[in-house]
């Protein structure tokens, strides 16, 4: 009897790290995506990580979340993108995961290089 694959949600599933993760571990996990733009991942929810009500359904039935969504640009404007993507977004991801009973969230943060 085979054990069912764990369900893993990747925020920013279309990014470089999300794509490599999905492609490299597809045989071990059932992936779903949460993205602002449409992608070829099924299932996939298209929504902004800053909109809690819109993203919450993506977390239902998920065992692990890999949270990658962020703006890592050193020239990003705080009020244009950083507040929504780097502060509100992670909060929403952790809250949605907790509300859905998800037991693990891996928050991966890329640090911009200045200079």
PDB file of N, CA, C and O in Angstrom, residues 44-88:
ATOM      1  N   UNK A  44      -4.056  25.766  -9.059  1.00  0.00           N
ATOM      2  CA  UNK A  44      -3.400  27.055  -8.884  1.00  0.00           C
ATOM      3  C   UNK A  44      -4.460  28.111  -8.590  1.00  0.00           C
ATOM      4  O   UNK A  44      -5.504  28.136  -9.230  1.00  0.00           O
ATOM      5  N   UNK A  45      -4.185  28.956  -7.615  1.00  0.00           N
ATOM      6  CA  UNK A  45      -5.056  30.077  -7.314  1.00  0.00           C
ATOM      7  C   UNK A  45      -4.317  31.347  -7.684  1.00  0.00           C
ATOM      8  O   UNK A  45      -3.172  31.536  -7.287  1.00  0.00           O
ATOM      9  N   UNK A  46      -4.982  32.188  -8.447  1.00  0.00           N
ATOM     10  CA  UNK A  46      -4.377  33.451  -8.861  1.00  0.00           C
ATOM     11  C   UNK A  46      -4.931  34.563  -7.979  1.00  0.00           C
ATOM     12  O   UNK A  46      -6.112  34.883  -8.039  1.00  0.00           O
ATOM     13  N   UNK A  47      -4.053  35.126  -7.129  1.00  0.00           N
ATOM     14  CA  UNK A  47      -4.453  36.188  -6.205  1.00  0.00           C
ATOM     15  C   UNK A  47      -3.210  36.839  -5.629  1.00  0.00           C
ATOM     16  O   UNK A  47      -2.128  36.259  -5.632  1.00  0.00           O
ATOM     17  N   UNK A  48      -3.383  38.035  -5.090  1.00  0.00           N
ATOM     18  CA  UNK A  48      -2.290  38.718  -4.413  1.00  0.00           C
ATOM     19  C   UNK A  48      -2.170  38.201  -2.991  1.00  0.00           C
ATOM     20  O   UNK A  48      -3.169  38.066  -2.276  1.00  0.00           O
ATOM     21  N   UNK A  49      -0.958  37.925  -2.556  1.00  0.00           N
ATOM     22  CA  UNK A  49      -0.697  37.444  -1.199  1.00  0.00           C
ATOM     23  C   UNK A  49      -1.158  38.462  -0.150  1.00  0.00           C
ATOM     24  O   UNK A  49      -1.385  38.121   1.001  1.00  0.00           O
ATOM     25  N   UNK A  50      -1.342  39.709  -0.553  1.00  0.00           N
ATOM     26  CA  UNK A  50      -1.790  40.755   0.367  1.00  0.00           C
ATOM     27  C   UNK A  50      -3.298  40.722   0.609  1.00  0.00           C
ATOM     28  O   UNK A  50      -3.791  41.393   1.504  1.00  0.00           O
ATOM     29  N   UNK A  51      -4.040  39.910  -0.148  1.00  0.00           N
ATOM     30  CA  UNK A  51      -5.491  39.830  -0.021  1.00  0.00           C
ATOM     31  C   UNK A  51      -5.854  38.530   0.702  1.00  0.00           C
ATOM     32  O   UNK A  51      -5.990  37.477   0.078  1.00  0.00           O
ATOM     33  N   UNK A  52      -6.033  38.617   2.005  1.00  0.00           N
ATOM     34  CA  UNK A  52      -6.254  37.428   2.831  1.00  0.00           C
ATOM     35  C   UNK A  52      -7.458  36.614   2.379  1.00  0.00           C
ATOM     36  O   UNK A  52      -7.386  35.396   2.248  1.00  0.00           O
ATOM     37  N   UNK A  53      -8.584  37.263   2.150  1.00  0.00           N
ATOM     38  CA  UNK A  53      -9.802  36.549   1.772  1.00  0.00           C
ATOM     39  C   UNK A  53      -9.617  35.811   0.447  1.00  0.00           C
ATOM     40  O   UNK A  53     -10.137  34.715   0.262  1.00  0.00           O
ATOM     41  N   UNK A  54      -8.857  36.395  -0.469  1.00  0.00           N
ATOM     42  CA  UNK A  54      -8.652  35.772  -1.778  1.00  0.00           C
ATOM     43  C   UNK A  54      -7.722  34.566  -1.707  1.00  0.00           C
ATOM     44  O   UNK A  54      -7.908  33.594  -2.438  1.00  0.00           O
ATOM     45  N   UNK A  55      -6.729  34.602  -0.813  1.00  0.00           N
ATOM     46  CA  UNK A  55      -5.743  33.515  -0.767  1.00  0.00           C
ATOM     47  C   UNK A  55      -6.142  32.368   0.152  1.00  0.00           C
ATOM     48  O   UNK A  55      -5.657  31.249  -0.014  1.00  0.00           O
ATOM     49  N   UNK A  56      -6.991  32.616   1.119  1.00  0.00           N
ATOM     50  CA  UNK A  56      -7.324  31.604   2.127  1.00  0.00           C
ATOM     51  C   UNK A  56      -7.735  30.253   1.544  1.00  0.00           C
ATOM     52  O   UNK A  56      -7.288  29.207   2.054  1.00  0.00           O
ATOM     53  N   UNK A  57      -8.546  30.202   0.486  1.00  0.00           N
ATOM     54  CA  UNK A  57      -8.932  28.881  -0.049  1.00  0.00           C
ATOM     55  C   UNK A  57      -7.755  28.029  -0.533  1.00  0.00           C
ATOM     56  O   UNK A  57      -7.834  26.797  -0.512  1.00  0.00           O
ATOM     57  N   UNK A  58      -6.668  28.636  -0.945  1.00  0.00           N
ATOM     58  CA  UNK A  58      -5.513  27.879  -1.437  1.00  0.00           C
ATOM     59  C   UNK A  58      -4.868  27.039  -0.344  1.00  0.00           C
ATOM     60  O   UNK A  58      -4.179  26.061  -0.640  1.00  0.00           O
ATOM     61  N   UNK A  59      -5.092  27.366   0.910  1.00  0.00           N
ATOM     62  CA  UNK A  59      -4.438  26.696   2.033  1.00  0.00           C
ATOM     63  C   UNK A  59      -5.231  25.498   2.558  1.00  0.00           C
ATOM     64  O   UNK A  59      -4.704  24.718   3.347  1.00  0.00           O
ATOM     65  N   UNK A  60      -6.467  25.342   2.120  1.00  0.00           N
ATOM     66  CA  UNK A  60      -7.312  24.239   2.587  1.00  0.00           C
ATOM     67  C   UNK A  60      -6.743  22.898   2.136  1.00  0.00           C
ATOM     68  O   UNK A  60      -6.439  22.705   0.966  1.00  0.00           O
ATOM     69  N   UNK A  61      -6.580  21.982   3.074  1.00  0.00           N
ATOM     70  CA  UNK A  61      -6.101  20.639   2.769  1.00  0.00           C
ATOM     71  C   UNK A  61      -4.608  20.535   2.503  1.00  0.00           C
ATOM     72  O   UNK A  61      -4.114  19.500   2.067  1.00  0.00           O
ATOM     73  N   UNK A  62      -3.868  21.587   2.802  1.00  0.00           N
ATOM     74  CA  UNK A  62      -2.430  21.631   2.543  1.00  0.00           C
ATOM     75  C   UNK A  62      -1.672  21.149   3.784  1.00  0.00           C
ATOM     76  O   UNK A  62      -1.983  21.530   4.903  1.00  0.00           O
ATOM     77  N   UNK A  63      -0.653  20.315   3.555  1.00  0.00           N
ATOM     78  CA  UNK A  63       0.190  19.831   4.656  1.00  0.00           C
ATOM     79  C   UNK A  63       1.331  20.802   4.958  1.00  0.00           C
ATOM     80  O   UNK A  63       1.681  21.020   6.113  1.00  0.00           O
ATOM     81  N   UNK A  64       1.939  21.360   3.900  1.00  0.00           N
ATOM     82  CA  UNK A  64       3.097  22.240   4.050  1.00  0.00           C
ATOM     83  C   UNK A  64       2.992  23.393   3.068  1.00  0.00           C
ATOM     84  O   UNK A  64       2.578  23.206   1.927  1.00  0.00           O
ATOM     85  N   UNK A  65       3.386  24.581   3.519  1.00  0.00           N
ATOM     86  CA  UNK A  65       3.441  25.755   2.661  1.00  0.00           C
ATOM     87  C   UNK A  65       4.901  26.153   2.507  1.00  0.00           C
ATOM     88  O   UNK A  65       5.637  26.220   3.496  1.00  0.00           O
ATOM     89  N   UNK A  66       5.303  26.403   1.275  1.00  0.00           N
ATOM     90  CA  UNK A  66       6.616  26.996   1.014  1.00  0.00           C
ATOM     91  C   UNK A  66       6.322  28.416   0.551  1.00  0.00           C
ATOM     92  O   UNK A  66       5.844  28.633  -0.563  1.00  0.00           O
ATOM     93  N   UNK A  67       6.559  29.357   1.454  1.00  0.00           N
ATOM     94  CA  UNK A  67       6.222  30.757   1.164  1.00  0.00           C
ATOM     95  C   UNK A  67       7.419  31.464   0.538  1.00  0.00           C
ATOM     96  O   UNK A  67       8.418  31.734   1.197  1.00  0.00           O
ATOM     97  N   UNK A  68       7.301  31.751  -0.766  1.00  0.00           N
ATOM     98  CA  UNK A  68       8.365  32.401  -1.515  1.00  0.00           C
ATOM     99  C   UNK A  68       7.991  33.808  -1.967  1.00  0.00           C
ATOM    100  O   UNK A  68       8.865  34.570  -2.381  1.00  0.00           O
ATOM    101  N   UNK A  69       6.718  34.148  -1.938  1.00  0.00           N
ATOM    102  CA  UNK A  69       6.258  35.422  -2.487  1.00  0.00           C
ATOM    103  C   UNK A  69       6.868  36.599  -1.723  1.00  0.00           C
ATOM    104  O   UNK A  69       6.758  36.692  -0.508  1.00  0.00           O
ATOM    105  N   UNK A  70       7.546  37.469  -2.463  1.00  0.00           N
ATOM    106  CA  UNK A  70       8.174  38.656  -1.874  1.00  0.00           C
ATOM    107  C   UNK A  70       8.707  39.540  -2.991  1.00  0.00           C
ATOM    108  O   UNK A  70       8.843  39.108  -4.130  1.00  0.00           O
ATOM    109  N   UNK A  71       8.992  40.763  -2.640  1.00  0.00           N
ATOM    110  CA  UNK A  71       9.708  41.651  -3.554  1.00  0.00           C
ATOM    111  C   UNK A  71      11.119  41.759  -3.008  1.00  0.00           C
ATOM    112  O   UNK A  71      11.340  42.240  -1.909  1.00  0.00           O
ATOM    113  N   UNK A  72      12.087  41.294  -3.773  1.00  0.00           N
ATOM    114  CA  UNK A  72      13.472  41.286  -3.307  1.00  0.00           C
ATOM    115  C   UNK A  72      14.310  42.373  -3.964  1.00  0.00           C
ATOM    116  O   UNK A  72      15.524  42.418  -3.802  1.00  0.00           O
ATOM    117  N   UNK A  73      13.665  43.268  -4.675  1.00  0.00           N
ATOM    118  CA  UNK A  73      14.384  44.332  -5.364  1.00  0.00           C
ATOM    119  C   UNK A  73      14.913  45.368  -4.378  1.00  0.00           C
ATOM    120  O   UNK A  73      14.168  45.872  -3.538  1.00  0.00           O
ATOM    121  N   UNK A  74      16.193  45.723  -4.464  1.00  0.00           N
ATOM    122  CA  UNK A  74      16.743  46.737  -3.555  1.00  0.00           C
ATOM    123  C   UNK A  74      16.171  48.129  -3.811  1.00  0.00           C
ATOM    124  O   UNK A  74      16.244  48.988  -2.946  1.00  0.00           O
ATOM    125  N   UNK A  75      15.559  48.331  -4.969  1.00  0.00           N
ATOM    126  CA  UNK A  75      14.991  49.648  -5.274  1.00  0.00           C
ATOM    127  C   UNK A  75      13.473  49.680  -5.131  1.00  0.00           C
ATOM    128  O   UNK A  75      12.832  50.649  -5.528  1.00  0.00           O
ATOM    129  N   UNK A  76      12.891  48.639  -4.542  1.00  0.00           N
ATOM    130  CA  UNK A  76      11.442  48.582  -4.387  1.00  0.00           C
ATOM    131  C   UNK A  76      10.948  49.684  -3.460  1.00  0.00           C
ATOM    132  O   UNK A  76      11.590  50.028  -2.473  1.00  0.00           O
ATOM    133  N   UNK A  77       9.794  50.212  -3.781  1.00  0.00           N
ATOM    134  CA  UNK A  77       9.169  51.252  -2.969  1.00  0.00           C
ATOM    135  C   UNK A  77       8.379  50.595  -1.833  1.00  0.00           C
ATOM    136  O   UNK A  77       7.625  49.650  -2.062  1.00  0.00           O
ATOM    137  N   UNK A  78       8.545  51.120  -0.625  1.00  0.00           N
ATOM    138  CA  UNK A  78       7.887  50.528   0.537  1.00  0.00           C
ATOM    139  C   UNK A  78       6.375  50.477   0.367  1.00  0.00           C
ATOM    140  O   UNK A  78       5.759  49.435   0.544  1.00  0.00           O
ATOM    141  N   UNK A  79       5.767  51.591   0.032  1.00  0.00           N
ATOM    142  CA  UNK A  79       4.314  51.639  -0.041  1.00  0.00           C
ATOM    143  C   UNK A  79       3.768  51.038  -1.330  1.00  0.00           C
ATOM    144  O   UNK A  79       2.621  50.632  -1.382  1.00  0.00           O
ATOM    145  N   UNK A  80       4.566  50.963  -2.382  1.00  0.00           N
ATOM    146  CA  UNK A  80       4.108  50.367  -3.638  1.00  0.00           C
ATOM    147  C   UNK A  80       4.066  48.846  -3.554  1.00  0.00           C
ATOM    148  O   UNK A  80       3.104  48.229  -3.986  1.00  0.00           O
ATOM    149  N   UNK A  81       5.136  48.222  -3.063  1.00  0.00           N
ATOM    150  CA  UNK A  81       5.186  46.753  -3.069  1.00  0.00           C
ATOM    151  C   UNK A  81       5.660  46.121  -1.763  1.00  0.00           C
ATOM    152  O   UNK A  81       5.165  45.069  -1.390  1.00  0.00           O
ATOM    153  N   UNK A  82       6.616  46.709  -1.093  1.00  0.00           N
ATOM    154  CA  UNK A  82       7.203  46.044   0.073  1.00  0.00           C
ATOM    155  C   UNK A  82       6.215  45.817   1.203  1.00  0.00           C
ATOM    156  O   UNK A  82       6.222  44.745   1.820  1.00  0.00           O
ATOM    157  N   UNK A  83       5.381  46.778   1.479  1.00  0.00           N
ATOM    158  CA  UNK A  83       4.404  46.617   2.556  1.00  0.00           C
ATOM    159  C   UNK A  83       3.483  45.433   2.263  1.00  0.00           C
ATOM    160  O   UNK A  83       3.310  44.546   3.104  1.00  0.00           O
ATOM    161  N   UNK A  84       2.925  45.384   1.051  1.00  0.00           N
ATOM    162  CA  UNK A  84       2.011  44.299   0.688  1.00  0.00           C
ATOM    163  C   UNK A  84       2.705  42.949   0.595  1.00  0.00           C
ATOM    164  O   UNK A  84       2.229  41.958   1.141  1.00  0.00           O
ATOM    165  N   UNK A  85       3.825  42.891  -0.117  1.00  0.00           N
ATOM    166  CA  UNK A  85       4.449  41.603  -0.417  1.00  0.00           C
ATOM    167  C   UNK A  85       5.368  41.081   0.678  1.00  0.00           C
ATOM    168  O   UNK A  85       5.473  39.867   0.866  1.00  0.00           O
ATOM    169  N   UNK A  86       6.043  41.956   1.397  1.00  0.00           N
ATOM    170  CA  UNK A  86       7.050  41.498   2.359  1.00  0.00           C
ATOM    171  C   UNK A  86       6.617  41.583   3.819  1.00  0.00           C
ATOM    172  O   UNK A  86       7.305  41.044   4.686  1.00  0.00           O
ATOM    173  N   UNK A  87       5.523  42.270   4.088  1.00  0.00           N
ATOM    174  CA  UNK A  87       5.049  42.370   5.469  1.00  0.00           C
ATOM    175  C   UNK A  87       3.645  41.774   5.605  1.00  0.00           C
ATOM    176  O   UNK A  87       3.435  40.825   6.358  1.00  0.00           O
ATOM    177  N   UNK A  88       2.694  42.304   4.860  1.00  0.00           N
ATOM    178  CA  UNK A  88       1.322  41.797   4.936  1.00  0.00           C
ATOM    179  C   UNK A  88       1.240  40.380   4.371  1.00  0.00           C
ATOM    180  O   UNK A  88       0.575  39.515   4.931  1.00  0.00           O
TER     181      UNK A  88
END
